[in-house]
C-alpha positions as semicolon CSV with decimal commas, in nm:
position;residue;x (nm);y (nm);z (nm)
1;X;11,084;8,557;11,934
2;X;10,889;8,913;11,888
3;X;11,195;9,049;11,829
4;X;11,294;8,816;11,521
5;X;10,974;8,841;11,427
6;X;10,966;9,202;11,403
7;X;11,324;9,214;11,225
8;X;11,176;9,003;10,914
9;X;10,835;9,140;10,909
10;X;10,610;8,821;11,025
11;X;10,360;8,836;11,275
12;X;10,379;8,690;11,525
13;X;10,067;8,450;11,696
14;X;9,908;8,658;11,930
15;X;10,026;8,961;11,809
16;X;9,858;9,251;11,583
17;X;10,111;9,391;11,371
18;X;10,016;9,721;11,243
19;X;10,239;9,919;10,972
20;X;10,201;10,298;10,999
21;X;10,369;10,605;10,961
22;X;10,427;10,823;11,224
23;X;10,557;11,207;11,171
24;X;10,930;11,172;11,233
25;X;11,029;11,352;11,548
26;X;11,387;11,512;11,596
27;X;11,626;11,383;11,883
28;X;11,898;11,615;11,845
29;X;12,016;11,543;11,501
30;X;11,838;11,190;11,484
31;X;11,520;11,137;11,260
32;X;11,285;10,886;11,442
33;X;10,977;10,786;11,307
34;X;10,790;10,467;11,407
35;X;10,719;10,248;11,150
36;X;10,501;9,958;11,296
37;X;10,382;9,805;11,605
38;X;10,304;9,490;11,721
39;X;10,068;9,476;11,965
40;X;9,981;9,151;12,192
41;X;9,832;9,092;12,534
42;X;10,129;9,149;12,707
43;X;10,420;9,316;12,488
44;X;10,416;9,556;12,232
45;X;10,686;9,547;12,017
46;X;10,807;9,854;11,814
47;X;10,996;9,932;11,504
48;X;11,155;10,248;11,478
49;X;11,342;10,414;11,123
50;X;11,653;10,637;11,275
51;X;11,811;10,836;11,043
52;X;12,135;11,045;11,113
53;X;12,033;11,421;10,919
54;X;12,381;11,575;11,162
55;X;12,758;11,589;11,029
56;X;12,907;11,349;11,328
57;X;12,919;10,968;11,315
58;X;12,653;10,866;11,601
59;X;12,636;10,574;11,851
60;X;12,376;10,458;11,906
61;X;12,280;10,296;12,275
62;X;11,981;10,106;12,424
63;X;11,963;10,444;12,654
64;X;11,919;10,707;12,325
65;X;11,648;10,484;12,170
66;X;11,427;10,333;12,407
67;X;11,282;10,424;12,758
68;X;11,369;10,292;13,077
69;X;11,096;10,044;13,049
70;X;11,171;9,880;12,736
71;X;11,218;9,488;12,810
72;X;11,450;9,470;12,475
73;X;11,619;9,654;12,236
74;X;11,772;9,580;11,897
75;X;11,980;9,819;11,723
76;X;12,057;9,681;11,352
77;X;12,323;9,928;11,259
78;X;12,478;10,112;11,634
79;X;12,749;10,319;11,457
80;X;12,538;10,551;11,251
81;X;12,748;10,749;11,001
82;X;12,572;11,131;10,859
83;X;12,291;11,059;10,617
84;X;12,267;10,651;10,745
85;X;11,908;10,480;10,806
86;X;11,933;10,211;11,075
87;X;11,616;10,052;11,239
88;X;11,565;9,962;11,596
89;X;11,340;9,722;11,757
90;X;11,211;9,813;12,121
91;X;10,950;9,538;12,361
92;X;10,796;9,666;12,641
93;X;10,470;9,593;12,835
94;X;10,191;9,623;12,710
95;X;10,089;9,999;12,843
96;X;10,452;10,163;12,887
């Protein structure tokens, strides 16, 4: 549910969505930048802007997006061609 919730942009009872901005980071040639959270008692879901800025097509796996800890992951777009936005969704505990 805070998954699907997260994909179309609803909140979620329970849950404080906030919508920010965060300085992209560079994974190799991967532009991540978080775009909102939602934060409840127990999960925090995350949404996360990927873009590919390197000359290869990219996979993208549960493992290269999201830690260890991460409950669930949704990748909208896995096969990330040069110069492609996709957007992942990560849920993990509350604190991780």
């Amino acid at each position: 549910g805070l998954v699907q919730a997260m994909y179309s942009g609803n909140v979620v009872d329970g849950y404080e969505m906030r919508q920010r901005s965060l300085t992209p980071v560079y994974v190799g040639d991967l532009k991540v930048q978080m775009i909102a959270e939602y934060r409840g008692t127990d999960l925090t879901g995350r949404v996360l802007r990927i873009e590919n800025k390197g000359t290869q097509e990219t996979v993208l796996t549960e493992a290269t997006v999201a830690p260890p800890s991460a409950l669930a992951v949704s990748i909208a777009e896995p096969k990330l061609a040069p110069g492609r936005v996709t957007t992942a969704y990560l849920v993990s505990r509350t604190g991780n």
